[in-house]
XYZ file of C-alpha atoms in Angstrom:
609
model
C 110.213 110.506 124.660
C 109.029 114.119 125.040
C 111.869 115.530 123.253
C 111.635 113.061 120.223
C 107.793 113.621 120.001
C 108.312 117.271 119.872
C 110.885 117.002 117.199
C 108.031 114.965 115.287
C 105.174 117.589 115.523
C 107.554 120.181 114.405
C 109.329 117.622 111.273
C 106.627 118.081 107.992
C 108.288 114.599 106.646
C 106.862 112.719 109.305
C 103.366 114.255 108.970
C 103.726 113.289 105.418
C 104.807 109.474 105.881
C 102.086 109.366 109.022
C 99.166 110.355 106.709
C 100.120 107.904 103.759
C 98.192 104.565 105.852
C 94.906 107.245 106.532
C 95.423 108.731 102.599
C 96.217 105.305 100.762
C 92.639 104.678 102.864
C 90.250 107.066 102.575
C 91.216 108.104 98.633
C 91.124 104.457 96.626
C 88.567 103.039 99.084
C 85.997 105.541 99.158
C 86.869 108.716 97.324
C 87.312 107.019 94.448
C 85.047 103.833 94.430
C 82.292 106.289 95.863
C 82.701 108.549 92.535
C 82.909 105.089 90.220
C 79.661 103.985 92.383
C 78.041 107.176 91.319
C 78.886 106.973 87.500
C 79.295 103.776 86.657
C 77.106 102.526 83.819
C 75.210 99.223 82.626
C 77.827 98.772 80.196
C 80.987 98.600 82.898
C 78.518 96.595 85.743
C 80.643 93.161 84.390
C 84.112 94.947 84.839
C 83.306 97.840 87.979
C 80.257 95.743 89.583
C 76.742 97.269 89.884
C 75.870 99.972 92.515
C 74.110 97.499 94.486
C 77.449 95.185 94.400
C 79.745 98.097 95.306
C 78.035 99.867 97.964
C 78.290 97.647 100.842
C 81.878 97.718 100.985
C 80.979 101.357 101.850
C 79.105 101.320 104.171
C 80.179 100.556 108.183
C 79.587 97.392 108.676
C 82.857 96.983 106.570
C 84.743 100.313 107.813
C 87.323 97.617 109.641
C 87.679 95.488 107.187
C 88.526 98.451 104.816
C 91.044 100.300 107.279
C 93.078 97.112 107.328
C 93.311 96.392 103.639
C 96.437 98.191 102.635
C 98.014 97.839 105.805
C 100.538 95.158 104.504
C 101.460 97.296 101.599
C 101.934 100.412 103.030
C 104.486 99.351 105.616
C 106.961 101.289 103.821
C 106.141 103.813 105.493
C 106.258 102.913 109.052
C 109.877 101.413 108.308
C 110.925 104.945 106.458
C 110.429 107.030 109.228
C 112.036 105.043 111.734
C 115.117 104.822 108.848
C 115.005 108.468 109.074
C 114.472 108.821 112.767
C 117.176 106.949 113.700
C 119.598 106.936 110.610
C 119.249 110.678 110.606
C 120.487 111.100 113.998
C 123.123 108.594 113.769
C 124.390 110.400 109.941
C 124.192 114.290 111.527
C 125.834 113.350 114.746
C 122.716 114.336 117.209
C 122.577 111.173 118.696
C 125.615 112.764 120.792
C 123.803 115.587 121.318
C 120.701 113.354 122.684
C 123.030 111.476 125.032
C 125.215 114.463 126.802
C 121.795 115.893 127.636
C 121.382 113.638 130.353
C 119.754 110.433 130.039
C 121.761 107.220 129.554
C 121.872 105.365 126.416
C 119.346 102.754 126.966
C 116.918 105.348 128.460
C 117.472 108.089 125.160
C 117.136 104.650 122.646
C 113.432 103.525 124.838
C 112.348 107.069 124.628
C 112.905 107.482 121.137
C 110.993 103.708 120.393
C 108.277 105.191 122.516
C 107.867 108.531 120.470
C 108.023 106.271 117.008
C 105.266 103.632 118.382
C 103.165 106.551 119.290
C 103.588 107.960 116.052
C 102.900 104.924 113.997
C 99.721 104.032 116.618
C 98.209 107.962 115.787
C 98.094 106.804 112.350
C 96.465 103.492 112.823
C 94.117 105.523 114.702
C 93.825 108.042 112.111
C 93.209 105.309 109.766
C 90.553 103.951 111.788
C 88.903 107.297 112.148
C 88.936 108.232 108.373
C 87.458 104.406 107.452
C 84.866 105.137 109.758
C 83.662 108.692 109.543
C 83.779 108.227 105.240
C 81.559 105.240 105.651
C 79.223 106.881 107.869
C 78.987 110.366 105.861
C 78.658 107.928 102.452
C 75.423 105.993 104.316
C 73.876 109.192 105.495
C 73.928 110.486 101.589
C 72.915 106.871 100.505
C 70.164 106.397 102.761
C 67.726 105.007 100.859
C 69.461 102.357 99.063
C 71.038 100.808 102.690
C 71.000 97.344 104.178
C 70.429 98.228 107.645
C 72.581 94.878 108.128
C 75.489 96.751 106.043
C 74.514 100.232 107.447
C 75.395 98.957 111.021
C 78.333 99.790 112.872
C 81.074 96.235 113.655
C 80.859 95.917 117.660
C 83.389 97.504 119.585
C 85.391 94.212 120.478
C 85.573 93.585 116.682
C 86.938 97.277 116.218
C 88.986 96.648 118.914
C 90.607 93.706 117.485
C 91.283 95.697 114.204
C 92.949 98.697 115.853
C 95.142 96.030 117.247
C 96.120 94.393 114.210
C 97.024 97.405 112.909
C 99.169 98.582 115.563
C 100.932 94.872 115.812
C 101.878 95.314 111.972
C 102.921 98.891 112.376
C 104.750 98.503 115.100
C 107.097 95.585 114.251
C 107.566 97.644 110.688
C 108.238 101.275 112.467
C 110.673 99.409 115.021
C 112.592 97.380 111.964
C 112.932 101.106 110.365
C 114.597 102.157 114.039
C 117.454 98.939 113.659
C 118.026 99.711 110.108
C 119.001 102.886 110.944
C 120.931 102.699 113.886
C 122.395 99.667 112.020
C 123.445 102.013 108.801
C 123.830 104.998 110.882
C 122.843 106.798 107.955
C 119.530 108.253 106.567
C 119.547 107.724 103.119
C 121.319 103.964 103.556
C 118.551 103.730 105.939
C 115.692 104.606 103.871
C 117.324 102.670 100.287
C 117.494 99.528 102.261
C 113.704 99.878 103.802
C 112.275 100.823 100.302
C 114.287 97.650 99.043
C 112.998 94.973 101.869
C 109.592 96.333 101.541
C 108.997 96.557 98.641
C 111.386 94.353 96.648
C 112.405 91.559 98.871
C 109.775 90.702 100.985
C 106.797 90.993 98.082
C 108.608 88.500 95.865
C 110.251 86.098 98.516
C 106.066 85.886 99.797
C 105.072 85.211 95.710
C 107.824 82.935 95.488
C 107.000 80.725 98.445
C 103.264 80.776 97.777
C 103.808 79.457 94.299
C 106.545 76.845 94.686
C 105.411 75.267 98.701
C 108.083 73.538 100.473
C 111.062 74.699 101.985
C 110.672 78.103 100.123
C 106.992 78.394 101.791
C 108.528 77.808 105.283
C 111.129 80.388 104.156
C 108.323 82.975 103.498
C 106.296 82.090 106.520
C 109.321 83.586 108.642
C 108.766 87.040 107.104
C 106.713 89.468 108.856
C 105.225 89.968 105.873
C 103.528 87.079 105.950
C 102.523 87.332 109.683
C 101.052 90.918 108.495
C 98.994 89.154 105.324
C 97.404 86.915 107.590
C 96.390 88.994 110.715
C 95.093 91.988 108.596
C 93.076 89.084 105.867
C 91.322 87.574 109.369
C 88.373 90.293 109.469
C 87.588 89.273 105.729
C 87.490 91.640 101.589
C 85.645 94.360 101.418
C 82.217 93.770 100.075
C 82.050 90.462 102.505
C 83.940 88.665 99.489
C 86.515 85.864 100.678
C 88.995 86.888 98.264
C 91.871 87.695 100.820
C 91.310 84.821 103.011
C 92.278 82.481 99.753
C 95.663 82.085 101.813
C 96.735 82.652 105.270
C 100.271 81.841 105.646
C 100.706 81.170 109.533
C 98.026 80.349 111.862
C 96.529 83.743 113.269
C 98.329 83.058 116.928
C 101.615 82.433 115.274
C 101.349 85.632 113.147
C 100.334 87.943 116.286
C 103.123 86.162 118.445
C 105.823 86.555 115.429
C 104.782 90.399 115.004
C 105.374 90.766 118.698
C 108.423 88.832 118.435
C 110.217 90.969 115.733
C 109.125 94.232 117.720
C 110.836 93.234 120.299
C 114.026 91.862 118.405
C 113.863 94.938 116.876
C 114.126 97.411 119.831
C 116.633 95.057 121.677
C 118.792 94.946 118.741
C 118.711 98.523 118.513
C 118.753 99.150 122.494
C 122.228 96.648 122.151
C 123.936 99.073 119.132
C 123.372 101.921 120.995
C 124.368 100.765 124.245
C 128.028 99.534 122.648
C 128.858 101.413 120.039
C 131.861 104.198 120.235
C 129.239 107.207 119.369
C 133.106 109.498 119.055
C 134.915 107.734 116.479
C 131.878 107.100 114.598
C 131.552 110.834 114.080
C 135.427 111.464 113.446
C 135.160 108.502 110.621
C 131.759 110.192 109.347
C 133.470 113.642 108.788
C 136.552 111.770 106.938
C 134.244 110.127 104.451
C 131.899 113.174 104.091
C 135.121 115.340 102.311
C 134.852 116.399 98.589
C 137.480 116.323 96.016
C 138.852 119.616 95.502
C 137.640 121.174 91.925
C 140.050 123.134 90.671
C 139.006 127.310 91.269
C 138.150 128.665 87.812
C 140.043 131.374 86.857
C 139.309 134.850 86.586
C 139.604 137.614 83.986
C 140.364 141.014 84.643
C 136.958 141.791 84.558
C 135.854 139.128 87.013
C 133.853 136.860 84.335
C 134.411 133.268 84.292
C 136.007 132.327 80.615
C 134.177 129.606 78.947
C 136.441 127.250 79.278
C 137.192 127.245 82.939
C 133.565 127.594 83.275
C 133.588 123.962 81.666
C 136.219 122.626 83.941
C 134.313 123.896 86.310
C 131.610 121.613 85.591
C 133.833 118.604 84.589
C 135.503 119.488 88.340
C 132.350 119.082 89.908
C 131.107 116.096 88.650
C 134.343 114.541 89.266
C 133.462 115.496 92.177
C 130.134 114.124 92.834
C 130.665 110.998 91.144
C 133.306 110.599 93.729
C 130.953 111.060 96.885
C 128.302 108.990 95.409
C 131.276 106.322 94.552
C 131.111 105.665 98.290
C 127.169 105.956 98.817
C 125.494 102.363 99.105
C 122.142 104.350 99.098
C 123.096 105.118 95.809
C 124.056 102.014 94.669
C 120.980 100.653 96.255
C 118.944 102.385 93.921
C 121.037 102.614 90.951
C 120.720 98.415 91.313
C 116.722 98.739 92.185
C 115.195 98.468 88.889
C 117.703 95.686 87.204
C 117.595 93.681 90.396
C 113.746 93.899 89.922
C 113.010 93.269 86.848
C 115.414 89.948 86.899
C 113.812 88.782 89.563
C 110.028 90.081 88.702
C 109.970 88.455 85.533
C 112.534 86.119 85.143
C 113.767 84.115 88.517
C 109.702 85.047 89.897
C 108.328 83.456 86.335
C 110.927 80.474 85.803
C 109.807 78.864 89.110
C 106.195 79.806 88.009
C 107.077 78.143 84.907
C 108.393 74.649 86.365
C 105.517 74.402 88.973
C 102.629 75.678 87.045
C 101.176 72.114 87.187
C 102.271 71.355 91.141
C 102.265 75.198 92.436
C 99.650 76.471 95.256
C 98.904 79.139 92.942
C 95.515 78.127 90.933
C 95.624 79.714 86.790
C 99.061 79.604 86.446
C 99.584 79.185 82.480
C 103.188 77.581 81.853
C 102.962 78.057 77.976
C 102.415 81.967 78.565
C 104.643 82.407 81.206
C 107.459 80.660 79.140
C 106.254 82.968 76.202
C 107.024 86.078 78.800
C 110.627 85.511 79.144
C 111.395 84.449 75.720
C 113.823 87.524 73.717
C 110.440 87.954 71.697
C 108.803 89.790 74.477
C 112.074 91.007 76.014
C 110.987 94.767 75.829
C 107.807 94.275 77.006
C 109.670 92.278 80.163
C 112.327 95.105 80.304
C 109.601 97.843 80.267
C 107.729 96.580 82.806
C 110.740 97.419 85.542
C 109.395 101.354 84.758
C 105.736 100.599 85.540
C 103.611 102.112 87.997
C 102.595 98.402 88.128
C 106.328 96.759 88.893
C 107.044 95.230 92.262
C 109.105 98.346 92.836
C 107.224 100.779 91.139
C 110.078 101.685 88.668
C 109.580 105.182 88.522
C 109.895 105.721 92.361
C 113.699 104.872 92.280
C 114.214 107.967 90.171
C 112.283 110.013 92.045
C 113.886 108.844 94.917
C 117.762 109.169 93.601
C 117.678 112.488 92.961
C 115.530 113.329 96.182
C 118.303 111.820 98.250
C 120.991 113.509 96.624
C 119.793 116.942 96.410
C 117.973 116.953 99.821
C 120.456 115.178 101.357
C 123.207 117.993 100.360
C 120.935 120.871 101.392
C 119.547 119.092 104.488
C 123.540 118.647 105.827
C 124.940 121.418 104.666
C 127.315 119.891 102.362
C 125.988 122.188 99.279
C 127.907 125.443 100.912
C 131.063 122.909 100.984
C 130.931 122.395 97.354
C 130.102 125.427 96.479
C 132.792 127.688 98.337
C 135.663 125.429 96.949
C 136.118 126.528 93.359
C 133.489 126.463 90.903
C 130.642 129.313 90.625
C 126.946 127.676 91.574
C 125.790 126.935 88.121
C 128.692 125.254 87.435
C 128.475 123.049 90.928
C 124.958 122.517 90.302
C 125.194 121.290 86.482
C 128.078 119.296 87.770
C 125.597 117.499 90.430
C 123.114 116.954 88.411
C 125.232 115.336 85.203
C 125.926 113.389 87.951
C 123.046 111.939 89.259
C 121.447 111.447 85.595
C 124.543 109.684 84.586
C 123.535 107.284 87.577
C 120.064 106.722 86.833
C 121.039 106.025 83.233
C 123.803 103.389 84.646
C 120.282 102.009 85.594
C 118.080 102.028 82.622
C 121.157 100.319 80.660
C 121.642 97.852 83.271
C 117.865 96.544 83.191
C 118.170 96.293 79.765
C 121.556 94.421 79.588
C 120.453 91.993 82.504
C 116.939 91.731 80.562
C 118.697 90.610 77.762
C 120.783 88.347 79.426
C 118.628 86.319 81.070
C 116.387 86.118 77.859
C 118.809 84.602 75.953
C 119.408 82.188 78.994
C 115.984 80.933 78.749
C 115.713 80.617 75.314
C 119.141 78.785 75.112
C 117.566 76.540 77.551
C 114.134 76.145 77.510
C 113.770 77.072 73.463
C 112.341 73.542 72.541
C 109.152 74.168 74.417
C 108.009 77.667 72.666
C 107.972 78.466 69.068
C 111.240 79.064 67.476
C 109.859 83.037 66.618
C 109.693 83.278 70.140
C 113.098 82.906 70.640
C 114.570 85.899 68.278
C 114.880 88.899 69.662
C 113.222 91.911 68.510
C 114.757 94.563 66.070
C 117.279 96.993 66.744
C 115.047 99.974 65.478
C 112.573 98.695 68.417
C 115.423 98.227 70.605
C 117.204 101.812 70.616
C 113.181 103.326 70.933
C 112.840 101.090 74.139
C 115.657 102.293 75.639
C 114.996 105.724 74.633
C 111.772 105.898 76.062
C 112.724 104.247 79.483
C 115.790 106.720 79.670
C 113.927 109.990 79.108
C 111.140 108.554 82.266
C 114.221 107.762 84.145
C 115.854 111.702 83.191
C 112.555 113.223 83.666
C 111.604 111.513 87.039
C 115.405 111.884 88.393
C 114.818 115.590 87.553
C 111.818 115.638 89.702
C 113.905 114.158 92.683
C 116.580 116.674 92.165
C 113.746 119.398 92.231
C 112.300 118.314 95.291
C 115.209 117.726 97.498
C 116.183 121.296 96.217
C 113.147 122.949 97.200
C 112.712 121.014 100.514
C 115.994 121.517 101.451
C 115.239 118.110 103.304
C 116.193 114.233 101.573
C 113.470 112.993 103.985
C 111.012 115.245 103.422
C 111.672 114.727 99.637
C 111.431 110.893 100.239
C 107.444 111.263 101.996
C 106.791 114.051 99.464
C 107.851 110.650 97.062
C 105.722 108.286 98.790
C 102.529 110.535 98.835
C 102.743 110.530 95.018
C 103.993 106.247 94.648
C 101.359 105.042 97.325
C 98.591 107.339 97.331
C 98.428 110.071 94.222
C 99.588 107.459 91.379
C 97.317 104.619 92.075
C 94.670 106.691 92.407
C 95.593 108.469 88.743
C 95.512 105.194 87.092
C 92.251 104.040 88.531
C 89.937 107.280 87.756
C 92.274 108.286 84.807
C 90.260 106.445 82.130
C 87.076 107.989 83.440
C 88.049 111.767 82.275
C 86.994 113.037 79.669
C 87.765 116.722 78.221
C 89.320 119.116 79.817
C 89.999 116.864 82.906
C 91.820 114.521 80.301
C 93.663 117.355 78.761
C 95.051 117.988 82.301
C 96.002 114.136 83.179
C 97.386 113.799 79.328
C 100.251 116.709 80.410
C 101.039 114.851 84.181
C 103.948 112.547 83.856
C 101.662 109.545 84.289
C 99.792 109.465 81.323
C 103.336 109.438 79.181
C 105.240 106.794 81.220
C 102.401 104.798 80.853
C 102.723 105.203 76.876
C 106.388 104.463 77.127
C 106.146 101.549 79.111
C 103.344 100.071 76.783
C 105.738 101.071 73.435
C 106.371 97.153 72.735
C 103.555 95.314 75.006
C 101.672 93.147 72.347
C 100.016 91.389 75.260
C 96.377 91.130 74.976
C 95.708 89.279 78.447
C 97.549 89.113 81.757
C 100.067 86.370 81.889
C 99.768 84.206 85.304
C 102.439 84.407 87.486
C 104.367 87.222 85.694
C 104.432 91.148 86.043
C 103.114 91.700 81.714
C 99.859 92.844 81.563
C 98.056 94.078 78.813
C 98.447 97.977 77.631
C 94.747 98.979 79.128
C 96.251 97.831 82.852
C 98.495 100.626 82.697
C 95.833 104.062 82.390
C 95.612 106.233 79.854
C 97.892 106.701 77.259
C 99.177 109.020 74.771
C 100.904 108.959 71.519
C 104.572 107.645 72.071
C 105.682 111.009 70.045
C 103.884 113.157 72.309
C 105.173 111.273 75.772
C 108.569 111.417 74.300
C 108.554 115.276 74.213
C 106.353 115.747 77.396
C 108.854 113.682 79.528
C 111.389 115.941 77.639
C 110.042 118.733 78.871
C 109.650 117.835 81.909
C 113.774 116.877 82.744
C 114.505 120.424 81.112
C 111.977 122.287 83.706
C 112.626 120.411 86.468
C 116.479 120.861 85.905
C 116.304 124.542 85.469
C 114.189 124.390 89.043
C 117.067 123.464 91.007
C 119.728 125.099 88.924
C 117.805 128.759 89.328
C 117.116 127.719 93.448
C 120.990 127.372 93.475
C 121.851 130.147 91.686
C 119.496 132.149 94.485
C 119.130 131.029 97.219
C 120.979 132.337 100.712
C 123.199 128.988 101.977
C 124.356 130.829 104.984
């Protein structure tokens, strides 16, 4: 346990993933609604609230209630770092270095659990801390406009029962991110299938059961996440609103007793792999997969310069290559599949049963005529788009980021990079390779939403046509078409360029992936939510950040005027500001040509040995 907590302290992608629960805290829930307390107007009281509405959810009385708020939705985090903690060891081969040390197997596996819980409890803690020192600071500068009832601090027993909902949820999600990697032996496998249960599976499987009741409720009611909902919803919304206890899915003992139950499944389970498994020929099988393809060595003039030519074999050579090694990736598959797999399900499976139990369903509003209308071919760009949005299930953009992350970081972090480059081709040429590579991947991606998008439109209408309009069952023009996917391919270019940059510069695919995290849990929502407030120079500044532009791109075809129950299209003004399409077009541009060159000068550079 000592050894794996030192090698936390001294691992800056552990920090990062630790401080997202405290950060995705302290920013949205006071930072930010203390600034939009101070300038709200008369005119915004219906849509922000009135100071006198707003500031008790600031204040300590609700510090608890606060600190537990995003704790099911930033789980991803707790499960990441025990992917990476365990996957990593398992993919570089120190887990054999860990056992020859000394301790036996079960001992090195209970020691390692130990360091993670401690971990994940230090930033429940840390949570706690931040909730309550911001409230306290924000009623000392607010003093004359406190309820002393809101001003109060919660007793200690009701603190103490929030600190240990937290660490129940945290837990059972850091010790699931220990058996998924031990179970993929692999870091990056580790991490894609995390993101994916967290964040795609369990989000929409909860949706689906709440909507539709019956056998799929009783499904959902088995997922932690729903355990998680309903502990961290018991203490009440901030503000003393009842708008997160509208639903509890299991009885409060049930959901403490299931947490405790999949912590423990989830250590034994990992306890059991390492105990049994044949530690040696996993390693010999690891370094038989991990070979490149052989590009053919470039040759030479007299006066040493590369000819052009074999400087373009070069490049063909290596991303022959690379296309190879990520062939046999299922990270890279995971994420290549993300977005499609999401936006089918977000808002066409998710919406059809929303559709046929908008009547009967559990959720109250639902609309069946507008739901319909959002997965007719008529709004299939808007349905498409909405896989790239800040505001998807997956948060589209965050796949990008991620792909290149893990295959840049990934090749730095192991080594692999000096590999490549010593066996033909000269760096630029290895690099350009990679990176044709991994764009090539993501825009496998952005075609693949759009072709399953399509698909599954025309289903529908073929179908279900006789209850809309017939308009609503054309689909849109093919001048609207190619600008759709033209927009969503330069985000995904300019956000897989990112990845690449960061991996690069880290030299780390885990510290790439919390460096990813920071900006997807804490930095983005954040954007969107004080964007609309800048104004001048401030706005000039957001305008030029990727956000404002991928907002504008995934609003190009969104003729929605109102949120449509039950389905992921919301109306343009949801998404933050916006700029012209023209101008987000060349800004996204610009930013896969910079952060290309990033990597490709680092390579050219930098000292591998």
């Amino acid at each position: 346990m000592r050894a794996e907590l030192l090698v936390l302290r001294k691992w800056p992608a552990a920090w990062a993933l630790l401080l997202i629960m405290p950060a995705a805290t302290l920013l949205p829930y006071y930072v930010v609604s203390y600034v939009f307390y101070l300038t709200v107007t008369p005119a915004e009281y219906a849509l922000l609230g009135s100071p006198a509405q707003n500031l008790p959810a600031l204040l300590p009385s609700q510090f608890v209630i606060v600190a537990l708020t995003p704790l099911p939705y930033t789980t991803a985090a707790f499960v990441v770092l025990g992917a990476a903690m365990a996957g990593g060891d398992w993919g570089r081969g120190t887990i054999g270095t860990s056992l020859l040390a000394g301790p036996g197997r079960v001992r090195t596996g209970a020691g390692q659990a130990l360091a993670l819980a401690m971990a994940v409890a230090a930033s429940v803690v840390a949570t706690f801390a931040a909730s309550a020192a911001a409230s306290l600071l924000i009623r000392t500068l607010e003093a004359h406009a406190v309820n002393p009832v809101y001003g109060a601090m919660p007793t200690a027993w009701v603190i103490a029962r929030g600190l240990g909902v937290g660490l129940l949820v945290a837990l059972a999600y850091g010790m699931m991110g220990l058996a998924l990697g031990t179970v993929c032996r692999s870091a990056a496998g580790a991490i894609a299938a995390a993101l994916a249960w967290t964040v795609l599976i369990e989000p929409n499987v909860l949706n689906l059961g709440q909507q539709a009741g019956g056998l799929a409720l009783k499904v959902a009611d088995f997922f932690p996440v729903s355990s998680a909902v309903t502990v961290a919803s018991l203490f009440g919304s901030p503000g003393g609103g009842a708008g997160s206890q509208m639903y509890l899915a299991v009885r409060p003992a049930a959901a403490a007793w299931s947490l405790a139950a999949y912590t423990a499944g989830f250590v034994t389970l990992t306890l059991f792999l390492l105990h049994r498994r044949d530690i040696t020929a996993q390693r010999d099988r690891r370094h038989r997969r991990s070979g490149r393809v052989r590009p053919a060595i470039a040759p030479r003039s007299a006066a040493g310069t590369v000819p052009v030519q074999a400087r373009a074999d070069g490049v063909l050579a290596s991303l022959r290559a690379e296309l190879l090694v990520m062939r046999h990736r299922p990270a890279v598959w995971a994420l290549i599949a993300a977005t499609p797999v999401s936006v089918l399900v977000g808002s066409y499976v998710r919406d059809y049963v929303y559709y046929r139990t908008a009547a009967t369903g559990l959720t109250v509003g639902v609309n069946g005529a507008q739901v319909l209308a959002a997965m007719l071919p008529r709004q299939y760009l808007t349905g498409a788009l909405s896989g790239f949005s800040s505001d998807s299930g997956f948060y589209g953009p965050t796949v990008f980021f991620l792909l290149g992350a893990l295959i840049a970081g990934t090749d730095w972090g192991r080594g692999t990079i000096r590999t490549a480059l010593v066996q033909g081709p000269g760096r630029l040429q290895a690099r350009i390779g990679q990176d044709l590579a991994v764009l090539a991947a993501a825009a496998v991606s952005v075609v693949l939403t759009f072709s399953l998008a399509a698909a599954a439109s025309a289903v529908v209408a073929a179908g279900l046509a006789g209850s809309a309009p017939p308009q609503a069952g054309s689909f849109p023009v093919p001048a609207h078409l190619a600008a759709a996917v033209a927009g969503a391919l330069v985000l995904a270019l300019a956000c897989t360029a990112i990845g690449l940059a960061l991996g690069t510069v880290l030299r780390s695919a885990t510290k790439a992936v919390g460096a990813v995290l920071l900006w997807a849990v804490v930095i983005v929502p954040n954007l969107d939510n004080v964007g609309t407030q800048f104004h001048g120079a401030l706005l000039k500044l957001y305008e030029v950040l990727p956000d404002a532009s991928m907002n504008a791109v995934v609003n190009l075809y969104n003729t929605t005027v109102t949120p449509v129950p039950g389905t992921q299209i919301l109306p343009p003004s949801w998404d933050g500001v916006q700029v012209a399409p023209a101008l987000a077009f060349a800004v996204l541009a610009l930013y896969v040509l910079v952060f290309l060159a990033v990597p490709a000068v680092i390579t050219a550079r930098r000292s591998i040995t």
